Amino acid sequence: GQQLNQSPQSMFIQEGEDVSMNCTSSSIFNTWLWYKQDPGEGPVLLIALYKAGELTSNGRLTAQFGITRKDSFLNISASIPSDVGIYFCAGQAVGGSQGNLIFGKGTKLSVKP
Amino acid sequence: DAGITQSPRHKVTETGTPVTLRCHQTENHRYMYWYRQDPGHGLRLIHYSYGVKDTDKGEVSDGYSVSRSKTEDFLLTLESATSSQTSVYFCATGSGMSANYGYTFGSGTRLTVV
């Protein structure tokens, strides 16, 4: 089936540093979504992207829909301890099953105060 | 939020016993999903529903069944629990035909099969 390759798998950074992570696919996507999962909770939607090249921000988070439509990027600026968690990319592939998202395996972020 | 409630939140069960997990939503969303989350595997789709009594298999459906008799409830049953089904299970809902607006997730059920 279709897969999303999310990297890195984990990051351990110092508070205040910027963070970048990305998601790639061999298929073209018409929607990219970024979720965050806090420990012991379900994932929560952070940002949704719908057009190639689109750049969208949510506070210190910025995500981009790649112009090839096969990738997406998430940046977190000036990280703080509450940014700790697992970040998932998800998308709906062109020609994919309507109503069903494909998820990456997640990037686990740890922040050292 | 979609007001998704998963029950129980934690369960320990013995190998070979049947187990049913419940997902209840209050937002009248048409689509409902069951995922399992395991280290190194991310979120894997077990089964999903696109309406009352309409369900279909996901990528890891073996050993699981589902039922949806009402819009608000989606049940996941492990017919005969095995240790490989020890996992965290998440229910999610989607409002539309397209997944473009994303899903809303419940808080999860941690299941341990001993």
GROMACS .gro file of C-alpha atoms in nm:
model
  227
    1GLY     CA    1   0.000   0.000   0.000
    2GLN     CA    2   0.091   0.364  -0.006
    3GLN     CA    3   0.340   0.475   0.254
    4LEU     CA    4   0.466   0.796   0.401
    5ASN     CA    5   0.832   0.820   0.500
    6GLN     CA    6   0.867   1.053   0.796
    7SER     CA    7   1.203   1.170   0.924
    8PRO     CA    8   1.374   1.192   1.153
    9GLN     CA    9   1.231   0.916   1.371
   10SER     CA   10   1.338   1.100   1.684
   11MET     CA   11   1.501   1.426   1.786
   12PHE     CA   12   1.656   1.536   2.113
   13ILE     CA   13   1.710   1.910   2.119
   14GLN     CA   14   1.785   2.196   2.354
   15GLU     CA   15   1.512   2.437   2.454
   16GLY     CA   16   1.512   2.738   2.223
   17GLU     CA   17   1.636   2.551   1.919
   18ASP     CA   18   1.443   2.532   1.593
   19VAL     CA   19   1.313   2.196   1.472
   20SER     CA   20   1.253   2.063   1.123
   21MET     CA   21   1.092   1.741   1.016
   22ASN     CA   22   0.954   1.614   0.689
   23CYS     CA   23   0.738   1.358   0.520
   24THR     CA   24   0.780   1.213   0.172
   25SER     CA   25   0.584   0.982  -0.050
   26SER     CA   26   0.618   0.818  -0.388
   27SER     CA   27   0.256   0.916  -0.460
   28ILE     CA   28   0.102   1.256  -0.521
   29PHE     CA   29  -0.108   1.389  -0.234
   30ASN     CA   30  -0.390   1.641  -0.245
   31THR     CA   31  -0.392   1.704   0.129
   32TRP     CA   32  -0.122   1.711   0.394
   33LEU     CA   33  -0.196   1.723   0.765
   34TRP     CA   34   0.029   1.750   1.070
   35TYR     CA   35  -0.072   1.611   1.409
   36LYS     CA   36   0.085   1.621   1.754
   37GLN     CA   37   0.039   1.350   2.015
   38ASP     CA   38   0.106   1.432   2.378
   39PRO     CA   39   0.203   1.140   2.604
   40GLY     CA   40  -0.104   0.936   2.700
   41GLU     CA   41  -0.336   1.118   2.460
   42GLY     CA   42  -0.463   1.088   2.106
   43PRO     CA   43  -0.317   1.290   1.817
   44VAL     CA   44  -0.445   1.644   1.773
   45LEU     CA   45  -0.455   1.825   1.440
   46LEU     CA   46  -0.206   2.114   1.417
   47ILE     CA   47  -0.204   2.226   1.056
   48ALA     CA   48  -0.382   2.129   0.733
   49LEU     CA   49  -0.247   2.204   0.383
   50TYR     CA   50  -0.445   2.182   0.060
   51LYS     CA   51  -0.240   2.335  -0.224
   52ALA     CA   52   0.106   2.271  -0.363
   53GLY     CA   53   0.344   2.536  -0.232
   54GLU     CA   54   0.108   2.640   0.047
   55LEU     CA   55   0.278   2.768   0.361
   56THR     CA   56   0.068   2.779   0.679
   57SER     CA   57   0.154   2.883   1.033
   58ASN     CA   58   0.004   2.804   1.370
   59GLY     CA   59   0.191   3.002   1.635
   60ARG     CA   60   0.551   2.883   1.634
   61LEU     CA   61   0.469   2.604   1.391
   62THR     CA   62   0.498   2.642   1.015
   63ALA     CA   63   0.418   2.372   0.761
   64GLN     CA   64   0.458   2.361   0.385
   65PHE     CA   65   0.296   2.156   0.111
   66GLY     CA   66   0.579   2.062  -0.124
   67ILE     CA   67   0.556   2.183  -0.483
   68THR     CA   68   0.598   1.829  -0.615
   69ARG     CA   69   0.294   1.731  -0.402
   70LYS     CA   70   0.498   1.436  -0.276
   71ASP     CA   71   0.631   1.593   0.041
   72SER     CA   72   0.557   1.821   0.332
   73PHE     CA   73   0.764   1.992   0.600
   74LEU     CA   74   0.699   2.104   0.955
   75ASN     CA   75   0.915   2.357   1.136
   76ILE     CA   76   0.894   2.454   1.502
   77SER     CA   77   1.072   2.770   1.603
   78ALA     CA   78   1.221   2.841   1.946
   79SER     CA   79   1.119   2.507   2.098
   80ILE     CA   80   0.986   2.491   2.453
   81PRO     CA   81   0.942   2.191   2.687
   82SER     CA   82   0.571   2.155   2.606
   83ASP     CA   83   0.662   2.081   2.242
   84VAL     CA   84   0.758   1.733   2.360
   85GLY     CA   85   0.554   1.462   2.191
   86ILE     CA   86   0.517   1.266   1.871
   87TYR     CA   87   0.448   1.453   1.550
   88PHE     CA   88   0.267   1.269   1.272
   89CYS     CA   89   0.224   1.366   0.913
   90ALA     CA   90  -0.083   1.237   0.731
   91GLY     CA   91  -0.221   1.280   0.387
   92GLN     CA   92  -0.480   1.185   0.136
   93ALA     CA   93  -0.331   1.049  -0.184
   94VAL     CA   94  -0.470   1.132  -0.526
   95GLY     CA   95  -0.663   0.823  -0.630
   96GLY     CA   96  -0.653   0.689  -0.279
   97SER     CA   97  -0.947   0.557  -0.084
   98GLN     CA   98  -1.179   0.850  -0.023
   99GLY     CA   99  -1.219   0.929   0.342
  100ASN     CA  100  -0.902   0.749   0.446
  101LEU     CA  101  -0.580   0.913   0.550
  102ILE     CA  102  -0.233   0.763   0.533
  103PHE     CA  103  -0.012   0.829   0.837
  104GLY     CA  104   0.363   0.852   0.875
  105LYS     CA  105   0.528   0.664   1.160
  106GLY     CA  106   0.594   0.976   1.359
  107THR     CA  107   0.882   1.191   1.482
  108LYS     CA  108   0.939   1.176   1.856
  109LEU     CA  109   1.058   1.511   1.989
  110SER     CA  110   1.235   1.548   2.321
  111VAL     CA  111   1.329   1.893   2.453
  112LYS     CA  112   1.598   1.947   2.713
  113PRO     CA  113   1.535   2.252   2.932
  114ASP     CA  114  -1.367   1.869   1.934
  115ALA     CA  115  -1.579   1.576   1.819
  116GLY     CA  116  -1.650   1.462   2.174
  117ILE     CA  117  -1.503   1.115   2.136
  118THR     CA  118  -1.509   0.883   2.434
  119GLN     CA  119  -1.323   0.554   2.438
  120SER     CA  120  -1.392   0.289   2.698
  121PRO     CA  121  -1.230   0.137   2.884
  122ARG     CA  122  -0.915   0.350   2.903
  123HIS     CA  123  -0.709   0.059   3.030
  124LYS     CA  124  -0.769  -0.315   3.023
  125VAL     CA  125  -0.571  -0.625   3.106
  126THR     CA  126  -0.706  -0.950   2.969
  127GLU     CA  127  -0.596  -1.308   2.931
  128THR     CA  128  -0.494  -1.477   2.609
  129GLY     CA  129  -0.789  -1.641   2.436
  130THR     CA  130  -1.059  -1.424   2.584
  131PRO     CA  131  -1.283  -1.200   2.373
  132VAL     CA  132  -1.251  -0.826   2.429
  133THR     CA  133  -1.470  -0.539   2.310
  134LEU     CA  134  -1.358  -0.178   2.299
  135ARG     CA  135  -1.611   0.099   2.261
  136CYS     CA  136  -1.596   0.432   2.085
  137HIS     CA  137  -1.875   0.683   2.136
  138GLN     CA  138  -1.902   1.017   1.953
  139THR     CA  139  -2.145   1.303   2.001
  140GLU     CA  140  -2.083   1.502   1.682
  141ASN     CA  141  -2.281   1.295   1.433
  142HIS     CA  142  -1.972   1.227   1.220
  143ARG     CA  143  -2.032   0.978   0.944
  144TYR     CA  144  -1.686   0.820   0.932
  145MET     CA  145  -1.530   0.630   1.220
  146TYR     CA  146  -1.196   0.450   1.240
  147TRP     CA  147  -1.006   0.214   1.466
  148TYR     CA  148  -0.626   0.234   1.476
  149ARG     CA  149  -0.363   0.059   1.678
  150GLN     CA  150  -0.039   0.228   1.775
  151ASP     CA  151   0.280   0.034   1.838
  152PRO     CA  152   0.640   0.154   1.871
  153GLY     CA  153   0.808   0.168   1.533
  154HIS     CA  154   0.483   0.123   1.343
  155GLY     CA  155   0.298   0.448   1.398
  156LEU     CA  156  -0.078   0.436   1.350
  157ARG     CA  157  -0.215   0.139   1.161
  158LEU     CA  158  -0.573   0.120   1.044
  159ILE     CA  159  -0.767  -0.184   1.168
  160HIS     CA  160  -1.121  -0.121   1.043
  161TYR     CA  161  -1.331   0.174   0.947
  162SER     CA  162  -1.695   0.261   0.898
  163TYR     CA  163  -1.856   0.495   0.648
  164GLY     CA  164  -2.204   0.471   0.794
  165VAL     CA  165  -2.435   0.265   1.008
  166LYS     CA  166  -2.380  -0.103   0.930
  167ASP     CA  167  -2.122  -0.010   0.662
  168THR     CA  168  -1.771  -0.118   0.756
  169ASP     CA  169  -1.454  -0.221   0.579
  170LYS     CA  170  -1.113  -0.366   0.661
  171GLY     CA  171  -0.794  -0.173   0.709
  172GLU     CA  172  -0.436  -0.292   0.676
  173VAL     CA  173  -0.423  -0.496   1.001
  174SER     CA  174  -0.774  -0.639   1.034
  175ASP     CA  175  -0.692  -1.004   1.106
  176GLY     CA  176  -0.823  -1.111   1.448
  177TYR     CA  177  -1.051  -0.806   1.478
  178SER     CA  178  -1.415  -0.739   1.396
  179VAL     CA  179  -1.624  -0.425   1.423
  180SER     CA  180  -1.986  -0.326   1.442
  181ARG     CA  181  -2.171  -0.001   1.401
  182SER     CA  182  -2.539  -0.022   1.481
  183LYS     CA  183  -2.576   0.349   1.558
  184THR     CA  184  -2.405   0.658   1.418
  185GLU     CA  185  -2.252   0.740   1.754
  186ASP     CA  186  -2.107   0.400   1.848
  187PHE     CA  187  -1.829   0.196   1.687
  188LEU     CA  188  -1.725  -0.124   1.860
  189LEU     CA  189  -1.399  -0.311   1.810
  190THR     CA  190  -1.392  -0.678   1.911
  191LEU     CA  191  -1.090  -0.900   1.952
  192GLU     CA  192  -1.239  -1.242   1.895
  193SER     CA  193  -0.973  -1.429   2.090
  194ALA     CA  194  -0.708  -1.198   2.229
  195THR     CA  195  -0.341  -1.277   2.166
  196SER     CA  196  -0.026  -1.120   2.309
  197SER     CA  197   0.046  -0.961   1.969
  198GLN     CA  198  -0.269  -0.754   2.016
  199THR     CA  199  -0.121  -0.579   2.318
  200SER     CA  200  -0.128  -0.219   2.197
  201VAL     CA  201  -0.283   0.123   2.235
  202TYR     CA  202  -0.605   0.149   2.037
  203PHE     CA  203  -0.737   0.479   1.906
  204CYS     CA  204  -1.075   0.562   1.767
  205ALA     CA  205  -1.110   0.851   1.527
  206THR     CA  206  -1.396   1.023   1.347
  207GLY     CA  207  -1.422   1.215   1.023
  208SER     CA  208  -1.698   1.449   0.923
  209GLY     CA  209  -1.700   1.422   0.547
  210MET     CA  210  -1.670   1.210   0.240
  211SER     CA  211  -1.318   1.340   0.195
  212ALA     CA  212  -1.054   1.312   0.463
  213ASN     CA  213  -0.930   1.661   0.375
  214TYR     CA  214  -1.043   1.805   0.706
  215GLY     CA  215  -0.859   1.542   0.904
  216TYR     CA  216  -0.975   1.315   1.180
  217THR     CA  217  -1.047   1.377   1.546
  218PHE     CA  218  -0.901   1.117   1.778
  219GLY     CA  219  -1.011   0.978   2.111
  220SER     CA  220  -0.773   0.947   2.406
  221GLY     CA  221  -0.702   0.580   2.344
  222THR     CA  222  -0.742   0.244   2.518
  223ARG     CA  223  -0.433   0.070   2.646
  224LEU     CA  224  -0.486  -0.304   2.614
  225THR     CA  225  -0.253  -0.561   2.765
  226VAL     CA  226  -0.299  -0.929   2.681
  227VAL     CA  227  -0.123  -1.160   2.926
   0.00000   0.00000   0.00000
